Coordinates of C-alpha atoms and ligand atoms in Angstrom, one line a residue:
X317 CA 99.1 -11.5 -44.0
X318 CA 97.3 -8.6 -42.1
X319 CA 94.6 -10.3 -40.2
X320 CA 91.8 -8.3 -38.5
X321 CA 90.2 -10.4 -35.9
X322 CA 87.4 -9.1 -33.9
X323 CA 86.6 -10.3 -30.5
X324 CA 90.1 -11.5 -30.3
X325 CA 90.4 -10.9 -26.8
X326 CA 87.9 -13.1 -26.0
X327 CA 87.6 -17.2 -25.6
X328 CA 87.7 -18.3 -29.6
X329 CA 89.5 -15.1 -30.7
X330 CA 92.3 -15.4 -28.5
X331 CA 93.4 -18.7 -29.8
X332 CA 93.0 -17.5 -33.2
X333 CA 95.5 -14.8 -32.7
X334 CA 98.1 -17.0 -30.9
X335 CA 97.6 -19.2 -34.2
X336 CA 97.8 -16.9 -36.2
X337 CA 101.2 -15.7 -35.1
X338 CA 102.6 -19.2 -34.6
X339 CA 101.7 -19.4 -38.6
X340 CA 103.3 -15.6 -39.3
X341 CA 100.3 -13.8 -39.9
X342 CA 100.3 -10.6 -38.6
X343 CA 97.1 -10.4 -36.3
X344 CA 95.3 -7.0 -35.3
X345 CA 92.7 -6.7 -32.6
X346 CA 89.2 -4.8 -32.8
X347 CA 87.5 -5.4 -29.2
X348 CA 86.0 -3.7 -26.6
X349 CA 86.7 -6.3 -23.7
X350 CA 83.2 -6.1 -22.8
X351 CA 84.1 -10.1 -22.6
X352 CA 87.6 -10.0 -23.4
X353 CA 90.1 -10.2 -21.2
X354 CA 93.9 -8.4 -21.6
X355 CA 95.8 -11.4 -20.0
X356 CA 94.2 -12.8 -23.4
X357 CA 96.5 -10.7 -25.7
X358 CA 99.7 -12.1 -26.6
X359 CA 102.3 -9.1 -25.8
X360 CA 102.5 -7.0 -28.9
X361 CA 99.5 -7.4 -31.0
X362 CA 98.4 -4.9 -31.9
X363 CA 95.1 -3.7 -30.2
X364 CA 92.2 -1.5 -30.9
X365 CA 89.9 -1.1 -27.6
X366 CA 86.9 -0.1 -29.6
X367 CA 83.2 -0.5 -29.9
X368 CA 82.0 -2.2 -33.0
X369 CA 79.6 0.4 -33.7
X370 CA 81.9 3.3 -33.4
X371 CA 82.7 5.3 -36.3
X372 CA 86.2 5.0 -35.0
X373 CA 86.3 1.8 -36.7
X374 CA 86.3 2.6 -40.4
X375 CA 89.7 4.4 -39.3
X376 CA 91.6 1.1 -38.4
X377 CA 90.3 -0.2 -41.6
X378 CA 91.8 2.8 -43.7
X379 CA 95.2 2.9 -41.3
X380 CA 95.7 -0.6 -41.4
X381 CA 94.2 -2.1 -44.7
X382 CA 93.9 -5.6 -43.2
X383 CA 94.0 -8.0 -46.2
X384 CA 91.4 -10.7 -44.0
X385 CA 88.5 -10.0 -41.5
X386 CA 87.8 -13.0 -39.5
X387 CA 85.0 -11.5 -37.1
X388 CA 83.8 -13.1 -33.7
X389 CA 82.7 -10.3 -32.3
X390 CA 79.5 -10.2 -30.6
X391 CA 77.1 -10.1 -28.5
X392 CA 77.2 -14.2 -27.1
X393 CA 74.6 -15.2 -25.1
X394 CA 71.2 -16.8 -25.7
X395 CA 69.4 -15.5 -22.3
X396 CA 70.7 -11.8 -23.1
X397 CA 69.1 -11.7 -26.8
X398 CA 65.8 -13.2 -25.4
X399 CA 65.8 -10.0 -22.5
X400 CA 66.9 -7.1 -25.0
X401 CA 66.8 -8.2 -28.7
X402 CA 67.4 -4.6 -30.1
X403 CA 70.9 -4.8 -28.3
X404 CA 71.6 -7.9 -29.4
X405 CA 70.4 -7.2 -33.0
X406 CA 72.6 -3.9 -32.7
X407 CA 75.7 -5.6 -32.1
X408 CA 75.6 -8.8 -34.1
X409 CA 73.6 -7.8 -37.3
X410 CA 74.5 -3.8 -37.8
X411 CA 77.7 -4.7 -36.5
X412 CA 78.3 -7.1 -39.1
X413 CA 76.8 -4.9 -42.0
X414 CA 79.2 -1.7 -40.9
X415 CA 82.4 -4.2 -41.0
X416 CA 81.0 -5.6 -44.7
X417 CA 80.8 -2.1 -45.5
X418 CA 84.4 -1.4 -44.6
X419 CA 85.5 -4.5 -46.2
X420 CA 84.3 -3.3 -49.5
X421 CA 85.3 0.0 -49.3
X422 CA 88.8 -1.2 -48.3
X423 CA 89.5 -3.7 -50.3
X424 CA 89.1 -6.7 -47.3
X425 CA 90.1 -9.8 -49.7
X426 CA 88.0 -12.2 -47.6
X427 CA 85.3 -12.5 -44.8
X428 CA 85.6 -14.9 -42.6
X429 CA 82.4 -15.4 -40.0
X430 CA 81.7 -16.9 -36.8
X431 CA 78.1 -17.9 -36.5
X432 CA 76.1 -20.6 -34.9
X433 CA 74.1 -24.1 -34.5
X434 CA 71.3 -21.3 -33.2
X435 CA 70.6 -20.7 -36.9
X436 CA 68.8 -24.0 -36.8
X437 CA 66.3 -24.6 -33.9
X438 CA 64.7 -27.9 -33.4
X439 CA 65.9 -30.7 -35.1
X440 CA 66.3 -34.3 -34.4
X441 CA 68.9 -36.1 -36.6
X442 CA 72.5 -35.3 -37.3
X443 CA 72.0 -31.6 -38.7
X444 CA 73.7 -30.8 -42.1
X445 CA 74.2 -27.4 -43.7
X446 CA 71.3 -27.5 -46.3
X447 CA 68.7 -27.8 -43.7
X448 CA 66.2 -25.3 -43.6
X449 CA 67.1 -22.7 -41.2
X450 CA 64.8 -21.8 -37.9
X451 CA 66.1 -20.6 -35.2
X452 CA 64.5 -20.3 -31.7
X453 CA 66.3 -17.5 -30.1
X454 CA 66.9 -14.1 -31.1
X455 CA 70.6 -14.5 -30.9
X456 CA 70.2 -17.6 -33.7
X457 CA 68.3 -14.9 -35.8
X458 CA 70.7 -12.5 -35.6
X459 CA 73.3 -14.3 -37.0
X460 CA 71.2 -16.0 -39.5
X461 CA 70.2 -12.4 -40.8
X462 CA 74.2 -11.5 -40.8
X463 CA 74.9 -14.6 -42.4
X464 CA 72.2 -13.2 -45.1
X465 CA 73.8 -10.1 -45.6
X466 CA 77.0 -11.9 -45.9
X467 CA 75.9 -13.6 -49.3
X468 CA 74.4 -10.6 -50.2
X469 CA 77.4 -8.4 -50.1
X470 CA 79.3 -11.5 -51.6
X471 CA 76.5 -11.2 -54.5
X472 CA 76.3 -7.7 -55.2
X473 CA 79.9 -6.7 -54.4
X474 CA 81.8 -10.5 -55.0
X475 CA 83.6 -9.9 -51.3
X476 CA 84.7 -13.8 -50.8
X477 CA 83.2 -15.4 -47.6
X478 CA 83.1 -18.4 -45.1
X479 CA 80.6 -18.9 -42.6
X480 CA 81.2 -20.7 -40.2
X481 CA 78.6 -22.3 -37.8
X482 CA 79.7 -23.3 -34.6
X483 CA 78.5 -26.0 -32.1
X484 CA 79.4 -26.2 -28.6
X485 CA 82.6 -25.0 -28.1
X486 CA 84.6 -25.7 -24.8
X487 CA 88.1 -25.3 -23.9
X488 CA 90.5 -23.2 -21.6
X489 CA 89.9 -19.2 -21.5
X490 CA 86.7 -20.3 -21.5
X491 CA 84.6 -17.7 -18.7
X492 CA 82.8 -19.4 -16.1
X493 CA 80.6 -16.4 -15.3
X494 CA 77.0 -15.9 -16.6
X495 CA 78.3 -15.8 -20.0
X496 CA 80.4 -18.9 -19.7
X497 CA 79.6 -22.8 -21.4
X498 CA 78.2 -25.4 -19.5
X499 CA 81.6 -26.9 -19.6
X500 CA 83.3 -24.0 -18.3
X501 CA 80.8 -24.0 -14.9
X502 CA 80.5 -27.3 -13.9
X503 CA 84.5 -27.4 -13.9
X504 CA 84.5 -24.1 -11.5
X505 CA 82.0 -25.6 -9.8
X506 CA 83.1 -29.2 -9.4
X507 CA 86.7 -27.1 -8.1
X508 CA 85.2 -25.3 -5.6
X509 CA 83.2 -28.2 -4.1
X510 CA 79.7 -26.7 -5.0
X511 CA 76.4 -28.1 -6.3
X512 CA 76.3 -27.7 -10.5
X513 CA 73.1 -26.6 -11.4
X514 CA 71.3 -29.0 -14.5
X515 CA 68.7 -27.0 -16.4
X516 CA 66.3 -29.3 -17.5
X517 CA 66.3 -33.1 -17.1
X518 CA 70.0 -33.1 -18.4
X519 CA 68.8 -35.5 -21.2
X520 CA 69.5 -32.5 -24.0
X521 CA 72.2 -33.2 -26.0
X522 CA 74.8 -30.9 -27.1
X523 CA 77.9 -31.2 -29.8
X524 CA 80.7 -30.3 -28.0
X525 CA 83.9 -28.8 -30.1
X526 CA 87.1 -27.7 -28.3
X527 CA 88.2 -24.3 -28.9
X528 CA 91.5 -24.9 -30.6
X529 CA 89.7 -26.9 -32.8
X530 CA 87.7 -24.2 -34.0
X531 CA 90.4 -21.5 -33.7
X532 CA 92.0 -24.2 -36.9
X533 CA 88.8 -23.6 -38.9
X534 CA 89.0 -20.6 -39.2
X535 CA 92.6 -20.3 -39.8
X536 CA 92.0 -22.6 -42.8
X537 CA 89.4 -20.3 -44.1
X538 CA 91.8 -18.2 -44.9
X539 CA 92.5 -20.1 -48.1
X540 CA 89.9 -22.4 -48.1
X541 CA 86.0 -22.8 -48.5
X542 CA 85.3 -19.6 -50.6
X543 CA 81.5 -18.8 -50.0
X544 CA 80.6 -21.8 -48.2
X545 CA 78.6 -22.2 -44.8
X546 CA 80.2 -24.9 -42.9
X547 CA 79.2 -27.0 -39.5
X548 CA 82.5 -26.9 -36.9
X549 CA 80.7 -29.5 -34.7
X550 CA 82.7 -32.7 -33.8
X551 CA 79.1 -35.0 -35.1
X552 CA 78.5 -36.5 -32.1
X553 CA 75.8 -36.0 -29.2
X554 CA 76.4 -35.7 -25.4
X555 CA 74.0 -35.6 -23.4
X556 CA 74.4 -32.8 -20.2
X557 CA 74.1 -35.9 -17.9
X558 CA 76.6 -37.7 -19.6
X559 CA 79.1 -35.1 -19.5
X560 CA 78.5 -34.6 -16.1
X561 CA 79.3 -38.3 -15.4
X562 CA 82.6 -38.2 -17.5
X563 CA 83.8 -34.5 -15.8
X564 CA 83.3 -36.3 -12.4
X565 CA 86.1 -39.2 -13.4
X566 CA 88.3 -36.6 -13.8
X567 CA 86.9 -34.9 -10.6
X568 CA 85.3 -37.0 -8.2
X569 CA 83.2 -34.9 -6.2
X570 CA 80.5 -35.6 -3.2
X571 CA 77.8 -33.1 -4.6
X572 CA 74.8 -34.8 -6.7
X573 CA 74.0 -31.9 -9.2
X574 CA 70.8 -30.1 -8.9
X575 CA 68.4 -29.7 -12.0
X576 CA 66.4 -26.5 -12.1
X577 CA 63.7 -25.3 -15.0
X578 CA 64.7 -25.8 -18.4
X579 CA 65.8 -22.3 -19.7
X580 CA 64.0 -20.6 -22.5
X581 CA 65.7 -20.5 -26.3
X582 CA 67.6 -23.9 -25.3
X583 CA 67.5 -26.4 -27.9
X584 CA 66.8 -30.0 -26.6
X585 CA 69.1 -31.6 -29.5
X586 CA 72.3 -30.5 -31.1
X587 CA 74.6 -32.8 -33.5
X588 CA 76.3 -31.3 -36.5
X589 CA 77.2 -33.2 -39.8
X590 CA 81.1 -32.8 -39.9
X591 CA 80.9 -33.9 -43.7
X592 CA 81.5 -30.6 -45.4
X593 CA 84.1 -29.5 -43.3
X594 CA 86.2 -32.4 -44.6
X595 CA 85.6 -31.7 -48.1
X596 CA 85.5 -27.9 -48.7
X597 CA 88.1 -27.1 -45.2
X598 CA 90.1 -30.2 -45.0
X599 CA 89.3 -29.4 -41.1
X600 CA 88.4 -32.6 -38.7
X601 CA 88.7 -32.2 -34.9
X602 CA 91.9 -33.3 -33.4
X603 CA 90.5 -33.2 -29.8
X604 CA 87.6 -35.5 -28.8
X605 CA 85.6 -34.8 -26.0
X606 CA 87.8 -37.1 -23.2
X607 CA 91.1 -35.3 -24.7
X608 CA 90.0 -31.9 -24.5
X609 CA 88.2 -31.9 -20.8
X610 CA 91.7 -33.0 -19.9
X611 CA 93.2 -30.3 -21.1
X612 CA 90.6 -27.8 -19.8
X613 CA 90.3 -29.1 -16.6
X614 CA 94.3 -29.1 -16.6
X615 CA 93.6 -25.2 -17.3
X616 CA 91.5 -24.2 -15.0
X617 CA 93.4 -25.9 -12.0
X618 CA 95.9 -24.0 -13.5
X619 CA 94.4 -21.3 -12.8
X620 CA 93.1 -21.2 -9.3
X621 CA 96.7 -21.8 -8.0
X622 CA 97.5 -18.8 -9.5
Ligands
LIG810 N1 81.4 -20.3 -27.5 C1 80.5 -21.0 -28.3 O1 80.1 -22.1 -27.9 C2 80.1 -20.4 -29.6 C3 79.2 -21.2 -30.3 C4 78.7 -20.7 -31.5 C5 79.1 -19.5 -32.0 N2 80.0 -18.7 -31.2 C6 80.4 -17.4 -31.8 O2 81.8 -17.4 -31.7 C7 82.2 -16.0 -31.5 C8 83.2 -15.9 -30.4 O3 82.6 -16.3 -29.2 P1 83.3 -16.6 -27.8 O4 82.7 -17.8 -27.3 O5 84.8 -16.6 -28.0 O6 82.8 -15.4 -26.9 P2 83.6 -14.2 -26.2 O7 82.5 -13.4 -25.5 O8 84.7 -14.7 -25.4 O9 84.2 -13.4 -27.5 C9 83.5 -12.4 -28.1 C10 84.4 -11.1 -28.0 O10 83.7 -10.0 -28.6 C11 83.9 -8.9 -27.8 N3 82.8 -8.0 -28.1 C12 81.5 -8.2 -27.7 N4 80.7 -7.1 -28.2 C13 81.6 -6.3 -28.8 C14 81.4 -5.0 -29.4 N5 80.2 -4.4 -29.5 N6 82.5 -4.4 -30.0 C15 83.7 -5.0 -29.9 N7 83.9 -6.2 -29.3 C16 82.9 -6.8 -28.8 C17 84.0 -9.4 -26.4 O11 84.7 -8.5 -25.5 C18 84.7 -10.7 -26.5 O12 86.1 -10.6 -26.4 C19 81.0 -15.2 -31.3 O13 80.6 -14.6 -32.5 C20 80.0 -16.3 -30.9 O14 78.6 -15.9 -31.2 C21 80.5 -19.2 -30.0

């Protein structure tokens, strides 16, 4: 099938499209590498370097008639939507509506959606699906609103959807940079002999899921899960010290890490219910968090010999 995957430049999307063509889908691109990267892009694919609020985009959608949008494009980052919340509702809510838009108009058989554990807030216990929804940040509102819109187009129009809400996702391609996971740092970090930063008391607990594990979900939304919104979380909490303690048996290091403020629009607790994924996907994790630092860490040695 004729995939159109947005954001597949970047850390998720990437592995999506290398899935996608190990499976014999024909993948096409839609990103603007403002976080991408090219060495990303499997040789071939086809790729459109495009804004998702150009007008250029309804064109790919008329050329290429893809028969699935699986969209991951965005705008990523927590601190960013806090500092400038028009851009970040810009790109991840009207950019959503405009690709709905196209979807309808040409005849997009399903809508597949990347959002987040951000569309929950605060909670305490193992978070499932039906939960009411609060989120803290104004990147968790934005893609609660597109998730809204979602179901509404799916209402008024009967385009087919999943949602997807993502926790913690870690794995290689991952950036290290500003925009990077906490994962993704304190492996640089740890490489290059410096002091990882801890924001907070490192007692906060995150769900960590590892990126191929993800890209799976959403491959299996392609025939699965019609118009449901499912966790991808692995259901199990790690604290930041924790993971700190287990990335150090892999990479023993002399620096104690240094905790700084805890950042604004961080959640202190993050576990999601894995239940629904099971039932409506047939998706479980096939990495746990031991396996898949292996292979990241593996990754990014990798790639400072390079
Ligand atoms: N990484 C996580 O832990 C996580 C957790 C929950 C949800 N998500 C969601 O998963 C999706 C993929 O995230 P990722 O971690 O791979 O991040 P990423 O930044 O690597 O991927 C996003 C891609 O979108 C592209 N992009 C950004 N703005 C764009 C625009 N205006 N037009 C076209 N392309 C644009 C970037 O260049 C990048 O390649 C995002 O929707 C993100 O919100 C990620």
């Amino acid at each position: 099938m004729k995939i159109l995957v947005t954001g597949g430049a970047g850390f998720i999307g990437s592995q999506l499209v290398d899935l996608l063509l190990a499976e014999g889908h024909t993948p096409i691109i839609l990103d603007n590498f403002s976080n991408g990267r090219e060495e990303n892009v499997p040789t071939g694919v086809k790729t459109y370097k495009k804004n998702l609020l150009s007008k250029k985009v309804e064109k790919i959608f008329k050329k290429e008639k893809p028969e699935i949008v699986i969209h991951l494009a965005a705008q990523v980052s927590v601190a960013k939507s806090l500092e400038n919340p028009a851009e970040d509702a810009a790109v991840n809510v009207l950019g959503t509506v405009k690709l709905l838009e196209y979807s309808i108009k040409y005849d997009v058989k399903k809508f597949i959606f990347s959002s987040s554990s951000a569309v929950y807030g605060y909670t305490n216990e193992a978070i499932h699906e039906e939960i009411p929804t609060n989120p803290i940040s104004f990147y968790g509102t934005s893609k609660l609103v597109s998730e809204n819109y979602i179901k509404l187009f799916h209402r008024l129009y009967e385009l087919p959807y999943t949602i997807l809400r993502y926790a913690n996702v870690y794995g290689p391609r991952q950036r290290s940079d500003g925009e990077g996971g906490v994962i993704s740092i304190f492996i640089e970090q740890l490489l290059s002999n410096e002091t990882p930063v801890i924001f907070g008391d490192g007692n906060q607990t995150r769900d960590f899921v590892y990126a191929g594990d993800v890209a799976r979900a959403n491959f299996l939304a392609i025939t699965n899960a019609d118009n449901q919104t499912i966790n991808i979380g692995s259901n199990t909490q790690t604290s930041i010290n924790q993971l700190y303690t287990l990335l150090s048996n892999h990479l023993p290091s002399s620096h104690q890490p240094r905790y700084e403020e805890k950042r604004e629009g961080d959640i202190l607790h993050s576990q999601l219910s894995n239940v629904k994924a099971l039932q409506h996907l047939k998706w479980e994790p096939h990495f746990d968090l031991d396996a898949g630092l292996g292979t990241t860490i593996e990754y990014f040695k990798n790639k400072k010999e390079e």
